[in-house]
Each structure stands twice: as C-alpha cells, then as structure tokens.
Amino acid sequence: MTQLHFNEAVYQCEPGESVLDALTRQGVSIPSSCRNGVCQTCMMQSADANVPSAAQNGLKSTLQAQNYFLACVCRPTTDMDISLPDSSDRLLPATVTALRQLNDEVVCVGLDCPSLPDYRAGQFINVYRDTGFSRSYSLASVPSDPYLRLHVRRLPAGRMSNWVHDELKIGDSLHISAPVGACFYLPGAAQQPLLLIGTGSGLAPLMGILRDALNQQHAGAIHLYHGSRDAAGLYLVDELREMAAQHPHFHYTPCVSGGSASSIHQPGRAVDVALAAHPDLTGWRVYLCGNPDMVKSARKKAYLAKAAMNDIHADAFVRVAAANQ
Ligand SMILES: Cc1cc2nc3c(=O)[nH]c(=O)nc-3n(C[C@H](O)[C@H](O)[C@H](O)COP(=O)(O)OP(=O)(O)OC[C@H]3O[C@@H](n4cnc5c(N)ncnc54)[C@H](O)[C@@H]3O)c2cc1C
C-alpha cells in the first residue's frame, strides 16, 4: 500500500491500483476521459521525480522533465506528493466558427482558438463541454488553415457527440486542450510510400496527415482507404476524388464492408482491401485511425506484411471507460 498526498490530505493506493482509481474510490473527482493513457485529460504533477515511467508515455519531454504523469496509468510503487495542474494552464478558449454536415452522422466543426500552440496535422485535442466533461477529437485541419477542423460522429446515446450535433451553434464558446498525440506526418523520407487506413470518423486525422504530406511535397505514392459499414457512412468522397485527380501520386479507395461491389466503392473492410492491394509493406509508412479493434488488427496485419514497427502510426478512438460514463 502506498500513500498519495493530494490537496493537504492523504489517500491510500492499493498495490497495482492507479492513482486515478485510488482517488476516485475515495471520493476525489479528477478530470478524466479515456482512462487508457491516451487522452491525457487526467494529467497530474508529482512534487518528486518518483513517477513510474509507464505513466509518462506519450507526454512531451518538457512535461516529463517536470514530473507530469497520467493518473489513469500511474501505479505508484512509493508514496507520492501530487497535484492537479491549474485548469487555466490546460484549457484554451475557442469559438465555433463553422458547422457543416458531412453525412447523416458526421459533422465538421470549425474552431477558432487564438491561443493555440503549434500543432501537427493528425494530432488530437480534448473538447470540454464543461470543465469536468471532455472527449478527444482528431484534427482534420493543417496548421495553415484559418481554423481547426474536427469530424464528430454521432453515437447512439453519446453524450458529447449528440450535444455537438444538436446543441452547438456557430459563435458558441467552449474550451479545448492543447493538441497532443504522436500520429502525424513527419517530413523527410519524401519518397516513402504512405498507406492511410481509417474507418468512420477515423478519416479526420488522415485528412490532416494527407493534406500535410501533399503540402510538404511528399513525392512517394499515398494510398488512402476509408472504410464504412455502408455507403452512407462514407464522406468527403467528391473532395477526395478531386484531390486524387489533382495529385496523380495520391490514390483514394472508399470501402464498404456490408455491401456488394459498386462503381463508387470497393466491397470489404478497408484493411483487407488495402492489404490485398499492397501485400508487401516493406519500406512503407502506415497510418491507422478509428475503431480500436480495426486499429489493433490492422497494426498486426501491417507488421506481418513487413511494415517496420516504428513506421506504423496509429490513433485508436478508444471509448471512454464505463467507470467514467
Ligand atoms: C485519440 C482519440 C481521438 C478521437 N478522435 C475522434 C474523432 O476525430 N471523431 C470522433 O467522432 N470521435 C473521436 N474519438 C472518440 C471520441 O473521443 C468519443 O469517444 C466519441 O465521440 C463518443 O463520445 P460520446 O460522449 O458522444 O459518447 P459516450 O457518452 O462516451 O458513449 C455513449 C455510448 O457509446 C458507446 N461508445 C463510445 N464510443 C464509441 C465508439 N467509438 N464506437 C461505438 N460505440 C461507442 C459507449 O460505450 C456508450 O455506450 C476519439 C477518441 C480518441 C481517444
């Protein structure tokens, strides 16, 4: 058993228990969302450097050096003296500048955030409905765009996504976090072929990555496979076809897993269609975004197709844990 010193009180942490679970169990409310070490909503700071390294995975080195850590995956082995960063350090004010329905279930939200730090296309932000309730959304925009763009898919009974679809209006103010995440385009290796596979609103980060790669004169072939269960779930089809017509080295394949062949899309799961067309991924860079099960299985398949592990970049849209619903 270790002790957590927080806000002038002491809390017990069972062996193997996370800091977040220990505090929540003892009635302390900490902002959190995915509880999976991804979204960084539950970031805390330790007064000492006794932070388990696994609790700092994915944090910028400047944050790691200041003993910041993710409470949901921090399982202490010694007592810790911890605090929450000031919310004014974490939350950036933003204004809704655009709302555009991309299909029946996905809306594109434009956000203006004057205090936004530099970001990479494909990273994600946390959008706060209020200070204690947030969800992660990937950036479909590139830094040169006049505003941030998100693709928010409506989920049945989804609290954030239905609020965005039904209540958010142009001109509304809200708060977001600074962009985080390691799934983005890196310039260099301009001849390397790129394989982009996404399902549903997993197209959002891929749009950012694609546009960034084209803006940065990526010369190698770029193949985008966007999958959906039915044709109605596809979106930005005309825009992507137009981009493919303008850039001969960019190839776009919409895929529908629950239907038969058609003139506008390929039948089958995006990952299967992609790997049937590109069975040997030696030397490729691969981006996988969207449904966590798809991302997990595609990562394995890409590795078996000889993509190098450090050339596989992924953003799994992990669900908010039941404990946080
Ligand atoms: C790094 C990251 C990036 C993300 N980027 C995007 C993005 O660009 N666009 C986007 O639309 N979403 C994205 N998500 C998912 C998003 O953060 C929310 O989880 C999603 O919008 C649902 O939130 P909600 O509050 O509406 O649903 P909740 O109220 O949390 O959940 C409602 C119900 O839906 C179920 N559920 C939750 N998530 C899913 C899911 N993905 N598929 C099926 N059922 C689910 C829950 O189990 C629950 O029963 C991302 C997630 C992560 C971690």
Coordinates of C-alpha atoms and ligand atoms in Angstrom, one line a residue:
M1 CA 0.0 0.0 0.0
T2 CA 1.3 3.5 -0.9
Q3 CA 0.1 6.9 0.2
L4 CA -0.9 9.7 -2.1
H5 CA -0.5 13.2 -0.6
F6 CA -3.0 15.4 -2.5
N7 CA -4.6 18.8 -1.6
E8 CA -3.4 18.5 2.0
A9 CA -5.0 15.1 2.6
V10 CA -3.6 11.6 2.4
Y11 CA -5.2 8.8 0.3
Q12 CA -4.3 5.1 0.3
C13 CA -3.4 3.4 -3.0
E14 CA -3.7 -0.3 -3.2
P15 CA -0.9 -2.4 -4.8
G16 CA -1.5 -2.3 -8.6
E17 CA -4.2 0.4 -8.3
S18 CA -3.9 3.5 -10.5
V19 CA -3.7 7.0 -8.9
L20 CA -6.9 7.9 -10.7
D21 CA -8.8 4.8 -9.4
A22 CA -7.5 5.3 -5.9
L23 CA -8.6 8.9 -5.8
T24 CA -12.0 8.2 -7.4
R25 CA -12.6 5.3 -5.0
Q26 CA -12.0 7.7 -2.1
G27 CA -14.4 10.3 -3.4
V28 CA -12.0 12.7 -5.1
S29 CA -13.0 13.9 -8.6
I30 CA -10.2 14.2 -11.1
P31 CA -10.9 15.2 -14.8
S32 CA -10.6 12.1 -16.9
S33 CA -11.9 10.6 -20.1
C34 CA -10.4 7.5 -21.8
R35 CA -8.8 6.0 -18.7
N36 CA -6.4 4.3 -21.1
G37 CA -3.3 6.5 -21.1
V38 CA -4.3 8.2 -24.4
C39 CA -6.3 11.4 -24.0
Q40 CA -4.1 13.0 -21.3
T41 CA -7.2 14.6 -19.6
C42 CA -6.1 13.2 -16.2
M43 CA -2.6 14.7 -16.3
M44 CA -1.2 15.4 -12.8
Q45 CA 2.2 16.5 -11.4
S46 CA 4.4 14.9 -8.8
A47 CA 6.5 17.0 -6.5
D48 CA 9.3 14.5 -6.8
A49 CA 10.8 12.5 -9.7
N50 CA 9.4 9.2 -8.4
V51 CA 7.0 8.8 -11.3
P52 CA 6.7 5.3 -12.9
S53 CA 8.0 5.7 -16.5
A54 CA 4.9 4.0 -17.9
A55 CA 2.8 6.9 -16.5
Q56 CA 4.7 9.4 -18.7
N57 CA 4.4 7.6 -22.1
G58 CA 3.2 10.0 -24.8
L59 CA 3.9 13.1 -22.8
K60 CA 6.2 15.7 -24.2
S61 CA 9.7 15.6 -22.8
T62 CA 9.3 19.0 -21.3
L63 CA 6.3 17.7 -19.3
Q64 CA 8.1 14.5 -18.4
A65 CA 11.0 16.6 -17.0
Q66 CA 8.6 18.5 -14.8
N67 CA 7.2 15.2 -13.3
Y68 CA 3.9 15.4 -15.1
F69 CA 2.2 12.0 -15.4
L70 CA -1.1 10.3 -16.4
A71 CA -3.1 9.4 -13.3
C72 CA -5.1 6.6 -15.1
V73 CA -2.0 4.6 -15.8
C74 CA 0.2 5.6 -12.9
R75 CA 0.6 2.7 -10.4
P76 CA 2.9 4.0 -7.7
T77 CA 5.5 1.9 -6.0
T78 CA 6.4 4.6 -3.5
D79 CA 4.4 7.4 -1.7
M80 CA 3.7 10.4 -4.0
D81 CA 3.0 14.0 -3.4
I82 CA 0.8 15.0 -6.2
S83 CA -1.2 18.0 -7.6
L84 CA -3.5 18.9 -10.5
P85 CA -2.2 21.5 -12.9
D86 CA -4.1 24.7 -12.8
S87 CA -7.1 24.3 -15.2
S88 CA -6.2 27.8 -16.7
D89 CA -2.9 26.2 -17.9
R90 CA -4.7 23.3 -19.5
L91 CA -7.8 24.9 -21.1
L92 CA -7.8 27.2 -24.1
P93 CA -10.8 29.2 -25.1
A94 CA -12.2 28.5 -28.6
T95 CA -15.1 29.8 -30.6
V96 CA -17.2 27.7 -33.0
T97 CA -16.7 29.2 -36.5
A98 CA -18.3 26.6 -38.8
L99 CA -20.6 23.6 -38.7
R100 CA -21.0 21.5 -41.8
Q101 CA -22.8 18.2 -42.0
L102 CA -20.6 15.7 -43.9
N103 CA -23.1 12.9 -43.9
D104 CA -26.0 11.9 -41.7
E105 CA -23.8 11.0 -38.8
V106 CA -20.7 13.2 -39.1
V107 CA -20.5 16.9 -38.6
C108 CA -17.4 19.0 -39.3
V109 CA -16.9 21.6 -36.5
G110 CA -14.7 24.6 -37.2
L111 CA -13.0 26.1 -34.1
D112 CA -11.0 29.4 -33.8
C113 CA -8.5 29.2 -30.9
P114 CA -6.3 32.3 -30.9
S115 CA -4.0 30.9 -28.1
L116 CA -3.4 27.6 -29.7
P117 CA 0.2 26.4 -29.6
D118 CA 1.9 24.9 -32.7
Y119 CA 0.4 21.6 -33.7
R120 CA 0.9 18.8 -36.2
A121 CA -1.9 17.8 -38.5
G122 CA -3.4 14.5 -37.2
Q123 CA -2.9 15.2 -33.5
F124 CA -6.0 15.4 -31.3
I125 CA -7.5 17.9 -28.8
N126 CA -9.8 17.4 -25.9
V127 CA -13.0 19.3 -26.2
Y128 CA -14.6 20.3 -22.9
R129 CA -18.4 20.6 -22.6
D130 CA -17.7 21.8 -19.1
T131 CA -14.6 21.6 -17.0
G132 CA -15.2 18.1 -15.8
F133 CA -16.5 16.5 -19.1
S134 CA -14.4 16.1 -22.2
R135 CA -13.8 13.9 -25.2
S136 CA -10.9 13.7 -27.6
Y137 CA -11.3 14.7 -31.3
S138 CA -8.7 14.5 -34.0
L139 CA -7.6 17.5 -36.1
A140 CA -8.6 17.2 -39.7
S141 CA -7.1 20.7 -40.4
V142 CA -3.5 21.6 -41.2
P143 CA -1.7 24.4 -39.3
S144 CA -2.0 26.8 -42.2
D145 CA -5.8 26.6 -42.1
P146 CA -7.6 29.6 -40.7
Y147 CA -9.4 27.4 -38.0
L148 CA -9.3 23.9 -36.5
R149 CA -11.5 21.3 -38.1
L150 CA -13.0 18.3 -36.3
H151 CA -15.2 15.5 -37.6
V152 CA -17.6 14.5 -34.9
R153 CA -19.6 11.3 -35.4
R154 CA -22.9 11.0 -33.6
L155 CA -23.1 7.8 -31.4
P156 CA -26.3 6.4 -30.1
A157 CA -26.8 7.9 -26.6
G158 CA -23.3 9.6 -26.9
R159 CA -23.3 12.5 -24.5
M160 CA -20.7 14.6 -26.2
S161 CA -21.4 13.8 -29.8
N162 CA -25.1 14.4 -29.5
W163 CA -24.5 17.7 -27.8
V164 CA -22.2 18.7 -30.6
H165 CA -24.7 17.6 -33.3
D166 CA -27.9 19.0 -31.6
E167 CA -26.9 22.0 -29.5
L168 CA -23.6 23.5 -30.6
K169 CA -24.1 26.7 -32.7
I170 CA -21.8 29.0 -34.6
G171 CA -20.5 31.7 -32.3
D172 CA -20.6 29.4 -29.2
S173 CA -17.6 29.5 -26.8
L174 CA -16.0 26.4 -25.3
H175 CA -12.7 25.2 -24.0
I176 CA -10.2 22.8 -25.6
S177 CA -6.8 21.3 -24.6
A178 CA -3.6 21.9 -26.5
P179 CA -3.1 19.3 -29.3
V180 CA -1.4 16.1 -28.3
G181 CA -0.7 12.7 -29.9
A182 CA 2.1 11.2 -32.0
C183 CA 0.1 10.1 -35.1
F184 CA 1.1 12.8 -37.6
Y185 CA 3.1 13.3 -40.8
L186 CA 6.8 13.9 -40.4
P187 CA 8.7 15.4 -43.3
G188 CA 11.7 13.6 -44.5
A189 CA 11.8 10.3 -46.4
A190 CA 9.8 12.1 -49.1
Q191 CA 9.9 9.1 -51.5
Q192 CA 8.5 6.6 -48.9
P193 CA 5.1 5.2 -49.9
L194 CA 2.3 6.0 -47.4
L195 CA -0.6 3.8 -46.6
L196 CA -3.5 5.5 -44.7
I197 CA -6.4 3.3 -43.4
G198 CA -9.3 4.7 -41.5
T199 CA -12.9 3.8 -40.5
G200 CA -15.8 6.2 -39.8
S201 CA -14.6 9.5 -38.4
G202 CA -11.1 8.0 -38.4
L203 CA -10.9 9.9 -41.7
A204 CA -10.4 13.1 -39.7
P205 CA -6.7 12.7 -38.7
L206 CA -6.0 11.1 -42.1
M207 CA -7.3 14.2 -43.9
G208 CA -4.9 16.3 -41.9
I209 CA -2.0 13.9 -42.5
L210 CA -2.8 13.6 -46.2
R211 CA -3.1 17.4 -46.7
D212 CA 0.1 18.0 -44.7
A213 CA 2.0 15.4 -46.8
L214 CA 0.8 17.0 -50.0
N215 CA 1.6 20.5 -48.8
Q216 CA 5.1 19.3 -47.8
Q217 CA 5.7 17.9 -51.3
H218 CA 5.7 14.3 -50.3
A219 CA 6.7 12.5 -53.5
G220 CA 6.1 8.8 -52.8
A221 CA 2.7 7.2 -53.5
I222 CA 0.0 8.0 -51.0
H223 CA -2.9 5.4 -50.7
L224 CA -5.9 6.2 -48.6
Y225 CA -8.5 3.5 -47.8
H226 CA -11.6 4.8 -46.0
G227 CA -14.0 2.2 -44.7
S228 CA -17.6 2.2 -43.5
R229 CA -20.2 -0.5 -42.9
D230 CA -22.5 1.1 -45.6
A231 CA -22.1 3.6 -48.4
A232 CA -24.0 6.3 -46.3
G233 CA -21.2 6.2 -43.8
L234 CA -18.6 7.4 -46.3
Y235 CA -18.0 11.2 -46.6
L236 CA -15.8 13.7 -48.4
V237 CA -15.9 11.3 -51.3
D238 CA -16.1 14.0 -54.0
E239 CA -13.4 16.1 -52.3
L240 CA -11.0 13.1 -52.1
R241 CA -11.7 12.1 -55.7
E242 CA -10.9 15.7 -56.7
M243 CA -7.6 15.6 -54.7
A244 CA -6.7 12.3 -56.4
A245 CA -7.4 13.8 -59.8
Q246 CA -5.1 16.8 -58.9
H247 CA -2.3 14.7 -57.5
P248 CA -1.5 11.6 -59.6
H249 CA 0.5 10.0 -56.8
F250 CA -2.5 10.1 -54.4
H251 CA -4.9 7.2 -54.6
Y252 CA -8.3 7.1 -52.8
T253 CA -10.3 3.9 -52.3
P254 CA -13.6 4.1 -50.4
C255 CA -14.6 0.7 -49.0
V256 CA -17.9 -0.7 -47.7
S257 CA -17.8 -3.8 -45.6
G258 CA -21.5 -4.6 -45.5
G259 CA -22.4 -4.4 -49.2
S260 CA -21.6 -5.7 -52.6
A261 CA -19.3 -4.2 -55.3
S262 CA -20.4 -0.9 -56.8
S263 CA -18.9 1.6 -59.2
I264 CA -18.1 4.0 -56.4
H265 CA -16.6 1.8 -53.7
Q266 CA -14.8 -1.5 -53.1
P267 CA -16.6 -4.2 -51.1
G268 CA -14.8 -5.4 -47.9
R269 CA -13.1 -4.0 -44.8
A270 CA -10.7 -1.1 -45.6
V271 CA -7.8 -3.0 -44.0
D272 CA -8.4 -6.2 -46.1
V273 CA -8.9 -4.3 -49.3
A274 CA -5.7 -2.3 -48.6
L275 CA -3.6 -5.3 -47.8
A276 CA -4.9 -7.3 -50.7
A277 CA -3.7 -4.5 -53.0
H278 CA -0.4 -4.0 -51.1
P279 CA 0.6 -7.4 -49.6
D280 CA 4.3 -6.3 -49.1
L281 CA 4.7 -3.2 -47.0
T282 CA 8.5 -3.3 -46.8
G283 CA 9.7 0.3 -46.6
W284 CA 6.1 1.8 -46.3
R285 CA 4.9 4.2 -43.6
V286 CA 1.4 3.2 -42.3
Y287 CA -1.2 5.3 -40.5
L288 CA -4.2 3.6 -38.9
C289 CA -7.1 5.6 -37.4
G290 CA -10.5 5.0 -36.0
N291 CA -12.2 2.0 -34.4
P292 CA -9.8 0.4 -31.8
D293 CA -10.5 -3.2 -32.9
M294 CA -9.7 -2.2 -36.5
V295 CA -6.5 -0.4 -35.4
K296 CA -5.4 -3.3 -33.3
S297 CA -5.9 -5.9 -36.1
A298 CA -4.6 -3.7 -38.8
R299 CA -1.4 -3.0 -36.9
K300 CA -0.8 -6.7 -36.6
K301 CA -1.6 -7.3 -40.3
A302 CA 0.7 -4.4 -41.4
Y303 CA 3.5 -5.8 -39.3
L304 CA 3.0 -9.3 -40.8
A305 CA 3.1 -7.6 -44.2
K306 CA 6.6 -6.4 -43.3
A307 CA 6.0 -2.8 -42.3
A308 CA 8.6 -1.8 -39.7
M309 CA 7.0 -1.4 -36.2
N310 CA 8.3 2.2 -36.0
D311 CA 6.8 3.0 -39.4
I312 CA 3.3 2.1 -38.1
H313 CA 1.4 5.1 -36.5
A314 CA -2.0 4.7 -35.0
D315 CA -4.8 6.6 -33.4
A316 CA -7.3 4.3 -31.8
F317 CA -10.5 6.1 -30.9
V318 CA -10.7 4.3 -27.6
R319 CA -14.1 4.5 -25.8
V320 CA -14.5 6.3 -22.5
A321 CA -14.3 3.6 -19.8
A322 CA -17.6 2.5 -18.3
A323 CA -16.3 3.8 -15.0
N324 CA -16.4 7.3 -16.4
Q325 CA -19.8 7.2 -18.1
Ligands
LIG1 C1 -7.3 9.9 -29.5 C2 -8.8 9.9 -29.9 C3 -9.2 10.6 -31.0 C4 -10.6 10.6 -31.3 N1 -11.0 11.3 -32.4 C5 -12.3 11.3 -32.8 C6 -12.7 12.0 -34.0 O1 -11.9 12.6 -34.7 N2 -14.0 11.9 -34.3 C7 -14.9 11.2 -33.5 O2 -16.1 11.2 -33.8 N3 -14.6 10.6 -32.4 C8 -13.3 10.6 -32.0 N4 -12.9 10.0 -30.8 C9 -13.9 9.4 -30.0 C10 -14.5 10.5 -29.0 O3 -13.5 10.9 -28.1 C11 -15.7 10.0 -28.2 O4 -15.3 8.8 -27.5 C12 -16.9 9.8 -29.0 O5 -17.3 11.0 -29.7 C13 -18.1 9.3 -28.1 O6 -18.3 10.2 -27.1 P1 -19.8 10.5 -26.5 O7 -19.6 11.3 -25.3 O8 -20.6 11.0 -27.6 O9 -20.2 9.0 -26.2 P2 -20.3 8.4 -24.7 O10 -21.4 9.0 -23.9 O11 -19.0 8.3 -24.1 O12 -20.8 6.9 -25.1 C14 -22.1 6.6 -25.4 C15 -22.2 5.1 -25.8 O13 -21.5 4.8 -27.0 C16 -20.5 3.8 -26.7 N5 -19.3 4.3 -27.5 C17 -18.5 5.2 -27.1 N6 -17.5 5.4 -28.0 C18 -17.8 4.6 -29.1 C19 -17.3 4.3 -30.3 N7 -16.2 4.9 -30.8 N8 -17.9 3.4 -31.1 C20 -19.0 2.7 -30.7 N9 -19.6 3.0 -29.5 C21 -19.0 3.8 -28.7 C22 -20.3 3.8 -25.3 O14 -19.8 2.6 -24.9 C23 -21.7 4.2 -24.7 O15 -22.5 3.1 -24.7 C24 -11.5 9.9 -30.5 C25 -11.1 9.3 -29.3 C26 -9.7 9.3 -29.0 C27 -9.2 8.5 -27.8

